[in-house]
CSV table of C-alpha atoms in Angstrom, one decimal:
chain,number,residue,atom,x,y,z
A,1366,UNK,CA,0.0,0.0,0.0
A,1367,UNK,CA,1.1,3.4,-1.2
A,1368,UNK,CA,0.5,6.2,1.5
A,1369,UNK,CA,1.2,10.1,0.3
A,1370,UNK,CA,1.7,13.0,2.3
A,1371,UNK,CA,-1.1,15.1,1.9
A,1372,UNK,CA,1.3,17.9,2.6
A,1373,UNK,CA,3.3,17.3,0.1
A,1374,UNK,CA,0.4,17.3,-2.7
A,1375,UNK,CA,-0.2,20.2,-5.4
A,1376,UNK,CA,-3.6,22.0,-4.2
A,1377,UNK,CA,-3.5,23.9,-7.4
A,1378,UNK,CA,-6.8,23.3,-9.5
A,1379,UNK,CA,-6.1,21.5,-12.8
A,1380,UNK,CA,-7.7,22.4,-15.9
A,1381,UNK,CA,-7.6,20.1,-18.6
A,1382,UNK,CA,-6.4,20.9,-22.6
A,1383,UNK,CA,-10.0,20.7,-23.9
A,1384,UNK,CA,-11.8,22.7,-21.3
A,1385,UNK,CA,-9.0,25.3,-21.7
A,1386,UNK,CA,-9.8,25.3,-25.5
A,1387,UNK,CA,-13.6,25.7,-25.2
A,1388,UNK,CA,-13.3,28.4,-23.3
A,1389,UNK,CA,-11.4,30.0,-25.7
A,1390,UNK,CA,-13.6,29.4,-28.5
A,1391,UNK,CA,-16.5,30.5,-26.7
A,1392,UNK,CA,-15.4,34.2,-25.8
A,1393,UNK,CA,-14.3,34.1,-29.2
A,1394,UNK,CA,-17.5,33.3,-30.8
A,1395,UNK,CA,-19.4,36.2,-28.0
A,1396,UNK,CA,-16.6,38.7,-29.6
A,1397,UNK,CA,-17.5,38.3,-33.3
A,1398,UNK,CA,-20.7,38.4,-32.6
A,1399,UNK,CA,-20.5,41.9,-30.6
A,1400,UNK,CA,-19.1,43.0,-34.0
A,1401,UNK,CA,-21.2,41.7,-36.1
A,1402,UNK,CA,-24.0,43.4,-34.0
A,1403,UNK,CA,-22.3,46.5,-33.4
A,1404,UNK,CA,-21.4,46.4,-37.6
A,1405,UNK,CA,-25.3,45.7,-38.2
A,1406,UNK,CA,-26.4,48.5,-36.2
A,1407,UNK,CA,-24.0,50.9,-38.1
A,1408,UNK,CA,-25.2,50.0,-40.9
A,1409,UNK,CA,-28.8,50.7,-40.0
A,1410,UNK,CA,-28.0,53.4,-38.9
A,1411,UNK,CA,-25.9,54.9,-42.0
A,1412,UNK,CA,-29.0,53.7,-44.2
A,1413,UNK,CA,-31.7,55.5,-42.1
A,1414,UNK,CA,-29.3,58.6,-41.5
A,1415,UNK,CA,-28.5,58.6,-45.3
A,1416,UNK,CA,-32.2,57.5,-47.2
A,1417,UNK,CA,-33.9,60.1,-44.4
A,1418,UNK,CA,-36.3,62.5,-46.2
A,1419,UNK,CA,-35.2,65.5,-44.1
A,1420,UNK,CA,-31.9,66.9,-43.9
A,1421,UNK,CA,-29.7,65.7,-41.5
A,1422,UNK,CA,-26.1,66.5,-40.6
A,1423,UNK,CA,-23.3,65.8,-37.7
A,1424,UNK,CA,-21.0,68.3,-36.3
A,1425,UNK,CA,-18.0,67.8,-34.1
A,1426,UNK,CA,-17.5,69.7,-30.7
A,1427,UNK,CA,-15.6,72.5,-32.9
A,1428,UNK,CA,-18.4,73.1,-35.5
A,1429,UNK,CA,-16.6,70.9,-38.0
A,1430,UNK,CA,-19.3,68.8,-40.2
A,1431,UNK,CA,-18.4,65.3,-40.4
A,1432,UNK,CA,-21.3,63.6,-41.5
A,1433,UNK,CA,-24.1,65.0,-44.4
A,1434,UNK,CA,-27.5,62.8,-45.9
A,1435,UNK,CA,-28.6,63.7,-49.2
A,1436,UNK,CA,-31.5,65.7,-48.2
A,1437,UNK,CA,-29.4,68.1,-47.2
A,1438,UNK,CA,-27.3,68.1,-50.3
A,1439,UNK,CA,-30.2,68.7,-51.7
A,1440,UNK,CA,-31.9,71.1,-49.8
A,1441,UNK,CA,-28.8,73.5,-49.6
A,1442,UNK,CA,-27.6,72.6,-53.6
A,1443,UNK,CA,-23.6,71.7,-52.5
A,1444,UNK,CA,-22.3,68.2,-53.4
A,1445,UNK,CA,-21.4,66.6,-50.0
A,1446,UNK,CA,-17.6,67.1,-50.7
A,1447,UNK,CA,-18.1,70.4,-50.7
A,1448,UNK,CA,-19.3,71.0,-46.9
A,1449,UNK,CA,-17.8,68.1,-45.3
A,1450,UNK,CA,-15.3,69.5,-43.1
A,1451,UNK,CA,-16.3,73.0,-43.2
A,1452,UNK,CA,-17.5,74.7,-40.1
A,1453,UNK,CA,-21.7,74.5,-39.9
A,1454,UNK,CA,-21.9,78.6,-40.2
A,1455,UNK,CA,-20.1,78.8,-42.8
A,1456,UNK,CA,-23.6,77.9,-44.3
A,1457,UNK,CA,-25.9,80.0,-42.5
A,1458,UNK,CA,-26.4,83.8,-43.2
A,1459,UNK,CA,-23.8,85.8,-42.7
A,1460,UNK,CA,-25.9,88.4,-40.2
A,1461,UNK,CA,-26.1,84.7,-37.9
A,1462,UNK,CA,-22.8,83.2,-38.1
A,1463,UNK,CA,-21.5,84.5,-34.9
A,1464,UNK,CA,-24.6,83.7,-33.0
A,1465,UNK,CA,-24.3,80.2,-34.8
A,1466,UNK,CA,-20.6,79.8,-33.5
A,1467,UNK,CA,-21.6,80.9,-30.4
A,1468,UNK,CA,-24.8,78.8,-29.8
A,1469,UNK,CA,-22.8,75.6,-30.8
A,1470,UNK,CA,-19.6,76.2,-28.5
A,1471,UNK,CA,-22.5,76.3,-25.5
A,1472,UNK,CA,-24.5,73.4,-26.4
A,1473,UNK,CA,-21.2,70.9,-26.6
A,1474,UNK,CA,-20.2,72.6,-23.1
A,1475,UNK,CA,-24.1,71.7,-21.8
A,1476,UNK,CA,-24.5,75.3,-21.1
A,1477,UNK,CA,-27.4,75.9,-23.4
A,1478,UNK,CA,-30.6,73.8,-23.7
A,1479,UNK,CA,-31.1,71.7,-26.6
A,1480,UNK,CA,-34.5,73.2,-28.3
A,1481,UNK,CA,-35.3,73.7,-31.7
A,1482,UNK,CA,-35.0,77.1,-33.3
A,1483,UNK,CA,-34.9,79.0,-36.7
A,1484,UNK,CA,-32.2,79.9,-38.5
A,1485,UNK,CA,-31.6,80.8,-42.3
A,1486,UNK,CA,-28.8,78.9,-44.5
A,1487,UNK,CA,-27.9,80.2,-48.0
A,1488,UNK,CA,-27.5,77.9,-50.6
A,1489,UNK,CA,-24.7,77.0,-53.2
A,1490,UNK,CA,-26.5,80.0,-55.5
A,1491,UNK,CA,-27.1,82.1,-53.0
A,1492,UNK,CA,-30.6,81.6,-51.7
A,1493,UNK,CA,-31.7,81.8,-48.5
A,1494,UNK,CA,-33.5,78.7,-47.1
A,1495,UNK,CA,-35.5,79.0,-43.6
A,1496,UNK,CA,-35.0,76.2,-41.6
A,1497,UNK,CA,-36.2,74.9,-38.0
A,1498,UNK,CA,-33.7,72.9,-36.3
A,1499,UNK,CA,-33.6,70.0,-33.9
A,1500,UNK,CA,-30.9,68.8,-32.4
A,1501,UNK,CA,-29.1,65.9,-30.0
A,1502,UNK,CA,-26.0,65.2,-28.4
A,1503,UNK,CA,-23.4,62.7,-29.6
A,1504,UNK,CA,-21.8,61.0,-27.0
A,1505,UNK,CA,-19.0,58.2,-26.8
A,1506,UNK,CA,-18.9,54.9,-24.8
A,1507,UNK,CA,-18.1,57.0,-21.9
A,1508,UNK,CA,-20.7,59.3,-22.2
A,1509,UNK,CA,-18.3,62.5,-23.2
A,1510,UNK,CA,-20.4,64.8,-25.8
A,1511,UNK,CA,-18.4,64.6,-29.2
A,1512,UNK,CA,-20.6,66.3,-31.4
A,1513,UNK,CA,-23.8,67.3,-32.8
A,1514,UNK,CA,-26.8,65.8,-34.6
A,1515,UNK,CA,-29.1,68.0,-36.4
A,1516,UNK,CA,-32.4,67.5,-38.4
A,1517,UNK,CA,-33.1,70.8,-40.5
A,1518,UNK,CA,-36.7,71.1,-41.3
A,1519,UNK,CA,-37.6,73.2,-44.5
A,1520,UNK,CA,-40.1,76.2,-43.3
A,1521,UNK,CA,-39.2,78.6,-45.9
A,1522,UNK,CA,-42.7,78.1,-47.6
A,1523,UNK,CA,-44.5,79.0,-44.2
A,1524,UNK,CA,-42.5,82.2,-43.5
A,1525,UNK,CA,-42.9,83.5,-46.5
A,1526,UNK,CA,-46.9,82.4,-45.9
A,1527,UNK,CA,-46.3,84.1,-42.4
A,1528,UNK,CA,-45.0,87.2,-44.1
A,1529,UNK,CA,-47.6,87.6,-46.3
A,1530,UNK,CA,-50.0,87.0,-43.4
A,1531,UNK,CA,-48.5,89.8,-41.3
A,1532,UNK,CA,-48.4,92.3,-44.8
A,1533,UNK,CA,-52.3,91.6,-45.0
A,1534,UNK,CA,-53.1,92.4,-41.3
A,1535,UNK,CA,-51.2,95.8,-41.4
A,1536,UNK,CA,-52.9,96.8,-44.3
A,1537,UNK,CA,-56.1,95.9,-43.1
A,1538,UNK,CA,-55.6,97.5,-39.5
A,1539,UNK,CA,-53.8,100.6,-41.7
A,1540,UNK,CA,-57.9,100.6,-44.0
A,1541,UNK,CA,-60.2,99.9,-41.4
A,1542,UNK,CA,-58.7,103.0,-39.4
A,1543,UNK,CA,-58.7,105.0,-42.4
A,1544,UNK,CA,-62.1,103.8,-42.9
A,1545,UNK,CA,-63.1,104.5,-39.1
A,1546,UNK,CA,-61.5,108.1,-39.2
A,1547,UNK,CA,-63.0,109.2,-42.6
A,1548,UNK,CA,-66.7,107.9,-41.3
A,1549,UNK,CA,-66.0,110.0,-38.3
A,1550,UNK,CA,-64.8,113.0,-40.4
A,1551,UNK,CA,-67.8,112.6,-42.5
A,1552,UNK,CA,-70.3,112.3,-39.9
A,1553,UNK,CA,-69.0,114.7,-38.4
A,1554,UNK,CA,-68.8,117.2,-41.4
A,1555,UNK,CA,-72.3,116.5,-42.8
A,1556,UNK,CA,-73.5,118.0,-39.0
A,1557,UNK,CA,-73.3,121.5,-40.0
A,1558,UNK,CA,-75.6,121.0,-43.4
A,1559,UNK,CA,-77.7,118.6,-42.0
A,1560,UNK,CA,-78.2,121.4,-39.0
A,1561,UNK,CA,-79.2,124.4,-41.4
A,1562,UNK,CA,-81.9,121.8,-43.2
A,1563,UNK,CA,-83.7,121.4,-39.9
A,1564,UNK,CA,-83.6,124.8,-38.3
A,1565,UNK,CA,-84.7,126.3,-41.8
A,1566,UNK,CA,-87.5,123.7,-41.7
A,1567,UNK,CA,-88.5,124.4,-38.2
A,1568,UNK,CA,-88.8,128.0,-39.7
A,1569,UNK,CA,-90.8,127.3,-42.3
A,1570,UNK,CA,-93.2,124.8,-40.6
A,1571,UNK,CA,-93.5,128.3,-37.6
A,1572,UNK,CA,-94.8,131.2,-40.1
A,1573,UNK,CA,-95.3,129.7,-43.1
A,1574,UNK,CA,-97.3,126.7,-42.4
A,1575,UNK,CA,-100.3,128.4,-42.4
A,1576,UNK,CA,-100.0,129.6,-46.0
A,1577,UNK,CA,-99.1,126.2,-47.3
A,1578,UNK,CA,-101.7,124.2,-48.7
A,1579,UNK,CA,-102.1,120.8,-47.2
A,1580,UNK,CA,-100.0,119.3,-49.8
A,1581,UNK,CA,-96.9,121.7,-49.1
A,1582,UNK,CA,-97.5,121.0,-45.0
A,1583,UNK,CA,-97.1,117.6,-46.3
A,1584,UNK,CA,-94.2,118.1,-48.0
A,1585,UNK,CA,-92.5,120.1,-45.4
A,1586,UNK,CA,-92.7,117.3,-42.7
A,1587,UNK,CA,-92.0,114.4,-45.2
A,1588,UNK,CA,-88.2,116.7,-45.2
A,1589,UNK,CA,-87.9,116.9,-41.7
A,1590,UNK,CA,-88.9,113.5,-40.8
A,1591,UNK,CA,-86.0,112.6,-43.3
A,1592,UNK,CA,-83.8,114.8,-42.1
A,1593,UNK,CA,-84.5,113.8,-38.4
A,1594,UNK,CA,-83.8,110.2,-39.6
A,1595,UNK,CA,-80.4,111.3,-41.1
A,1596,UNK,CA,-79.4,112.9,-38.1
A,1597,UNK,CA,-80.2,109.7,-36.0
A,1598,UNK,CA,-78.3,108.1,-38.7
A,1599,UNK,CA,-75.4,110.1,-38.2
A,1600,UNK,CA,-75.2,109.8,-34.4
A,1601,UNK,CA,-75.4,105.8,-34.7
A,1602,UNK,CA,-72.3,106.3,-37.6
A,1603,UNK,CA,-70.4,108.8,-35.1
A,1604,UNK,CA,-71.5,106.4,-32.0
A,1605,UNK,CA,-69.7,103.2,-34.2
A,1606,UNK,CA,-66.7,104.7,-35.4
A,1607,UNK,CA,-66.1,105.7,-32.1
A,1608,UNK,CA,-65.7,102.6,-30.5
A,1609,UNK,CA,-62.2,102.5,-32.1
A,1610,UNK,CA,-61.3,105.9,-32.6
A,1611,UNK,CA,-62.0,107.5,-29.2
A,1612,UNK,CA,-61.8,104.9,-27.5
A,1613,UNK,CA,-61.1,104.9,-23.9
A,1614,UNK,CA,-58.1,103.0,-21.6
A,1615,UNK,CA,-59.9,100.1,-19.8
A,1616,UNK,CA,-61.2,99.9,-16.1
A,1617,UNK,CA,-62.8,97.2,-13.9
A,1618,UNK,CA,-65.9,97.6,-14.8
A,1619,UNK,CA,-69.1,96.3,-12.4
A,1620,UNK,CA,-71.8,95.3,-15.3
A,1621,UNK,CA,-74.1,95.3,-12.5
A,1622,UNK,CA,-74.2,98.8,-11.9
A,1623,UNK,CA,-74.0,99.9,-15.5
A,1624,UNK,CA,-77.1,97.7,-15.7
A,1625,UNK,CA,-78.9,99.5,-13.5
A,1626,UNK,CA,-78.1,102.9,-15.3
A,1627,UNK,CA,-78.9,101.7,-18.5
A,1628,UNK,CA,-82.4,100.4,-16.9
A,1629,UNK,CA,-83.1,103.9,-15.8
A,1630,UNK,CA,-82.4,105.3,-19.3
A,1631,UNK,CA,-85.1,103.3,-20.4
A,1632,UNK,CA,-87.2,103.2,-17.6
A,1633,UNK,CA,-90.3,105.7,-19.6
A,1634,UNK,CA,-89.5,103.1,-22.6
A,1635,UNK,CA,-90.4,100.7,-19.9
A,1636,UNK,CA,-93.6,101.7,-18.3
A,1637,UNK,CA,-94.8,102.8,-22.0
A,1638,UNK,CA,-94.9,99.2,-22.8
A,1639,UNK,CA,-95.5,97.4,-19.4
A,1640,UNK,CA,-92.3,95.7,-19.5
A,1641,UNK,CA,-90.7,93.5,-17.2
A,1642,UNK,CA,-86.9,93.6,-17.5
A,1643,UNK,CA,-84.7,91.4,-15.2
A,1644,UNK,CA,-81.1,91.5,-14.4
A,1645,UNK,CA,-79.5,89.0,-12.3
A,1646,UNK,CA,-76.4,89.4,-10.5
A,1647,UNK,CA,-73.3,90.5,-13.1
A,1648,UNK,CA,-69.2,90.6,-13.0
A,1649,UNK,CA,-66.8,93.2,-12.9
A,1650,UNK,CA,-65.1,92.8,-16.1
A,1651,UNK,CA,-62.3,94.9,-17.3
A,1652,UNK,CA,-63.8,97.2,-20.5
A,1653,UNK,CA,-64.5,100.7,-21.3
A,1654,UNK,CA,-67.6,101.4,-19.0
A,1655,UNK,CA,-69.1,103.6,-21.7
A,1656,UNK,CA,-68.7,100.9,-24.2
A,1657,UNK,CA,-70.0,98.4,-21.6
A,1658,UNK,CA,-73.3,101.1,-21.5
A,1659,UNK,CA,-73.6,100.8,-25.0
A,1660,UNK,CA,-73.8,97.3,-25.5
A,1661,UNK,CA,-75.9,96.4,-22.8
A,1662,UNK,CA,-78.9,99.3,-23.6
A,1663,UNK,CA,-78.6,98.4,-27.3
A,1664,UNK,CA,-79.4,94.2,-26.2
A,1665,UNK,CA,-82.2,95.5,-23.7
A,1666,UNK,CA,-83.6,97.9,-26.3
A,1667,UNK,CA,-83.6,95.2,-29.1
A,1668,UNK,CA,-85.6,93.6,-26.3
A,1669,UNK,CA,-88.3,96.0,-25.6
A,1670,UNK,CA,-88.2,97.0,-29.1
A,1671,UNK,CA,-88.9,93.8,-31.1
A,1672,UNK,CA,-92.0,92.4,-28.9
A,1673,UNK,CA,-94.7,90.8,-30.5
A,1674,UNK,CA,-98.1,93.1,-30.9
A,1675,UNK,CA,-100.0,93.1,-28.0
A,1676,UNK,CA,-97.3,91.2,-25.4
A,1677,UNK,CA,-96.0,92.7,-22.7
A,1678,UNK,CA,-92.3,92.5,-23.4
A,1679,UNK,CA,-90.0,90.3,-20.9
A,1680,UNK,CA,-86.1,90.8,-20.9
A,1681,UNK,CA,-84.1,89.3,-18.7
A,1682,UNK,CA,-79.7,89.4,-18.4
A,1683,UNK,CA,-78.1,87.5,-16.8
A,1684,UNK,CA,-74.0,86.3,-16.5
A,1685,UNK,CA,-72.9,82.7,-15.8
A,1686,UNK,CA,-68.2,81.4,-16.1
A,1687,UNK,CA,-68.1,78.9,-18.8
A,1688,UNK,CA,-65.3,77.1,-20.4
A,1689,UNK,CA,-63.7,78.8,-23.4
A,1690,UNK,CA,-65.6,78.2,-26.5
A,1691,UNK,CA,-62.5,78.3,-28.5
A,1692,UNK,CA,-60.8,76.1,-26.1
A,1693,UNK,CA,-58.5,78.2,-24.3
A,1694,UNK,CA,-57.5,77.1,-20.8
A,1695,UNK,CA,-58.8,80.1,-18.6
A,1696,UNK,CA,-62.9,80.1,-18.6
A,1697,UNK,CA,-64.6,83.3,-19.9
A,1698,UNK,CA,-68.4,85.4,-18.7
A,1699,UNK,CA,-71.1,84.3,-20.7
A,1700,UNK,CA,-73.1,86.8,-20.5
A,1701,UNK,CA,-77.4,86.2,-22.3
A,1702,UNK,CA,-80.0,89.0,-23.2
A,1703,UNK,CA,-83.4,86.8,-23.9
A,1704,UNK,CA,-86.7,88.6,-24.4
A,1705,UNK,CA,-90.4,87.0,-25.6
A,1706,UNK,CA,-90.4,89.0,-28.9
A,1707,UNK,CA,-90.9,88.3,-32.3
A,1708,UNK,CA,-87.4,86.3,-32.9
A,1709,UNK,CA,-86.5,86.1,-36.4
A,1710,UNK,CA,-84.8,83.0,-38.6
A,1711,UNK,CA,-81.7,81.9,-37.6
A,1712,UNK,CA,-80.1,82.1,-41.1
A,1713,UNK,CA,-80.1,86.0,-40.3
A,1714,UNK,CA,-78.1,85.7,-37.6
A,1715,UNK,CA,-75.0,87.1,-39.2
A,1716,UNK,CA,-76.2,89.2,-41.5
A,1717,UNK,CA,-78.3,91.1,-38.4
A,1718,UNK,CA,-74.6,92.3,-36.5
A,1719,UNK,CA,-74.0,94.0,-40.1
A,1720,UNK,CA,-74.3,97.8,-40.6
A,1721,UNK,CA,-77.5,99.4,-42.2
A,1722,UNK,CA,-78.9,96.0,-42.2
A,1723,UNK,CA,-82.7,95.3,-41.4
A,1724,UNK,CA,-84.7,92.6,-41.1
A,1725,UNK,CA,-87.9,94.7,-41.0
A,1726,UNK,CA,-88.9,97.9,-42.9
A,1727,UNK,CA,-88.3,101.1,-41.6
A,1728,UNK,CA,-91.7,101.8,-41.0
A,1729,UNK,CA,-92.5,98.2,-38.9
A,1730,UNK,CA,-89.9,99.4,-36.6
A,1731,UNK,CA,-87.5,102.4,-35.8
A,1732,UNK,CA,-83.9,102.3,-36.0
A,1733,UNK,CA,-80.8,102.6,-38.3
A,1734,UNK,CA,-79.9,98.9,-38.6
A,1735,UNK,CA,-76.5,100.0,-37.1
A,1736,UNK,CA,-77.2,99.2,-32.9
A,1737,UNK,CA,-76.3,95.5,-33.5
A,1738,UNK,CA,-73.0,96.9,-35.3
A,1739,UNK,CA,-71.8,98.3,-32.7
A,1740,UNK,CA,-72.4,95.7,-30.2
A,1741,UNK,CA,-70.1,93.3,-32.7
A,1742,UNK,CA,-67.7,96.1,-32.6
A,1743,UNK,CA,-67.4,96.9,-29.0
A,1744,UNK,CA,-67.7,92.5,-28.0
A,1745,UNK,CA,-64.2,92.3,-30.3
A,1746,UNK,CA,-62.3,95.3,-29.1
A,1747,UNK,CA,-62.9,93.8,-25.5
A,1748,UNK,CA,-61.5,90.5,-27.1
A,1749,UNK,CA,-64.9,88.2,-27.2
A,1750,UNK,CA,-67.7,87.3,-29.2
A,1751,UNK,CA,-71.1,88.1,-30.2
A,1752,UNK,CA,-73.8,85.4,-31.0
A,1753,UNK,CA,-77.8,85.5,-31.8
A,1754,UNK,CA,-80.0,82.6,-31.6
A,1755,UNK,CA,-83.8,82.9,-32.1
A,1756,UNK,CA,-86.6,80.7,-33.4
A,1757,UNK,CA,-89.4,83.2,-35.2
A,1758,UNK,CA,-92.1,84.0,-32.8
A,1759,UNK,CA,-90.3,82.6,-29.9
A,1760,UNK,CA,-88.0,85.5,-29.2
A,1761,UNK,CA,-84.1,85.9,-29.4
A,1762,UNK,CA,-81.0,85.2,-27.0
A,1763,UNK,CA,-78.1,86.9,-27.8
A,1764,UNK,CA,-74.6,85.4,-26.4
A,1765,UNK,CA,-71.8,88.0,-25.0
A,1766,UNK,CA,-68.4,86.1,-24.2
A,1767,UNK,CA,-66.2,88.5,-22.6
A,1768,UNK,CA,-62.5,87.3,-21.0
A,1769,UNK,CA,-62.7,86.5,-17.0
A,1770,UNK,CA,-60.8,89.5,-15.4
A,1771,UNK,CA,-58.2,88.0,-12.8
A,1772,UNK,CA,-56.6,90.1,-10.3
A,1773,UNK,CA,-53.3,90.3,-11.6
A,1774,UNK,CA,-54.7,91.4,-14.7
A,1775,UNK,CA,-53.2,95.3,-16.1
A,1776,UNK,CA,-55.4,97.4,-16.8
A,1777,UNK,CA,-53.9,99.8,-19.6
């Protein structure tokens, strides 16, 4: 029998030739297949970057561009040889290359947000091309930023659109207040005439009436009736161009109490036709309290005005917070006028906010066909909306939405 001194024995684990060997071929099998995936994703990544319908380009951390698709080449009419390696502003416009230079040093140094912006690039002929830019970081294995990705989005189409747009509404805002001062200036002007026509007919009507015959009295009052009717005509033209050419710095504005002035202007139009007219509890809303007058007498007076023969009108106001129609995030006064009167069909009820138009003739009921004008035209200046709805013979409601005043809000 053999004995061995365990002392003596080699504790070192043994590894045999073969397992030694499959090791080896296993790690390298796991190695070539990190390439192969790391190759694959590469490639993906070229084909996207490369076939992408937008422009796209990379930047180093000094500007340089390394890496251009063929959108861009396209976009900006330079073959790719012909930017690669050139700083990126050496493409913009030349009033934006320093900011350009400047912007990119920060973003690489993470001292300025990533977000997109506009900027405008000149092409190989010289055009300029408006672009909106989005943009990531490039970062190694280690995380470190090494460069720049951009996607340039072609918006030159929707500045120019946006151009045009803003051209339209100065010329617009530059005719209607033309057009508001000259109807003041005229209004204002025919006064003096339309003055002379009346006190000359007032004249005529005192010590000459008597000598007329009954067809020449007839005559005579047939010219002031008109020219009263012009003058109301001119007072409702002054009273609307008004609302934008004298118009007054804004206030908070309690509709309550204007209410309750405008109901004791009308109060002998009230007992004359046994109305009832009720008027709930309203905001304060920051307006023009004159304006604010304007358009609420002008709803109640539509109100007693338009009643149905023999009916005791019935107004009633009254002022609820809604959500935005249009969607906006703060809620807005809804503010209804509704009376019992005739109504009228609801295919009208756009043309009705339209000056010098009538549904009714002149001699059904009074009026100029302009008080429904200048409610339209005071609602907008205050920033809200108008609206009638109405079923013939069932009366009319008409919708004010004026902006919610919050305490922080200025007042100009």
């Amino acid at each position: 029998m053999v004995y061995t001194d365990s002392a003596s024995m080699d504790t070192t684990p043994q590894v045999s030739e073969t397992s030694t060997a499959s090791t080896g071929l296993r790690q390298l099998y796991e190695n070539v297949g990190t390439v192969d995936i790391a190759e694959s994703s590469e490639q993906r990544y070229r084909s996207l970057f490369e076939d992408a319908p937008v422009a796209y380009h990379e930047i180093d951390i000094n500007g340089v561009l390394t890496r251009i698709n063929l959108a861009e080449c396209a976009l900006l009419g330079y073959k790719r040889e012909e930017m690669l390696g050139r700083p990126v502003w050496d493409l913009v416009a030349a009033e934006e290359r320093a900011a350009s230079q400047e912007a990119v040093g920060k973003k690489v140094r993470g001292e300025k947000a990533l977000v997109p912006f506009e900027r405008t690039y000149r092409t190989q002929d010289g055009r300029q091309v408006a672009v909106e830019i989005h943009e990531s970081l490039i970062r190694d294995s280690a995380g470190a930023v090494i460069g720049i990705r951009s996607c340039l989005l072609n918006i030159t189409d929707r500045k120019r659109a946006e151009a045009a747009l803003h051209r339209q509404a100065a010329e617009l805002a530059r005719s209607n207040g033309e057009l508001e001062q000259f109807a003041y200036v005229a209004s204002h002007d025919l006064q003096e005439p339309l003055r002379k026509i009346q006190a000359f007919g007032d004249r005529l009507k005192t010590k000459y009436a008597a000598a007329l015959p009954a067809e020449g009295v007839d005559y005579l009052e047939r010219m002031q009736n008109a020219a009263n009717r012009m003058q109301t005509l001119i007072n409702d033209l002054l009273t609307l161009s008004r609302v934008a050419t004298h118009a007054r710095p804004f206030v908070h504005v309690d509709l309550s109490d204007v209410a309750r002035l405008v109901l004791s202007d009308l109060e002998s139009r009230i007992e004359q036709l046994d109305a009832e007219v009720t008027v709930e509890q309203l905001p304060v809303v920051v307006a023009e309290r004159l304006q604010m007058s304007q358009l609420l007498q002008n709803l109640i007076g539509n109100g007693l005005k338009f009643h149905k023969p023999g009916v005791p009108p019935r107004v009633s106001v009254k002022a609820d917070l809604v959500r935005d129609p249009n969607g906006a995030a703060e809620d807005v006064w809804r503010i209804t006028v509704e009376d019992n009167g005739i109504g009228f069909d609801e295919k009208y009820s756009d043309r009705i906010f339209q000056v010098f138009q009538r549904l009714h003739g002149r001699n059904e009921y009074e009026g100029t066909g302009i008080g429904l004008a200048i409610c339209r035209k005071i609602t907008e200046r205050h920033g809200g909306t108008i609206a009638a709805y109405s079923t013939p013979g069932a009366g009319s409601r008409f919708v004010v939405i004026l902006p919610k005043v919050a305490q922080e809000d200025t007042i100009n």
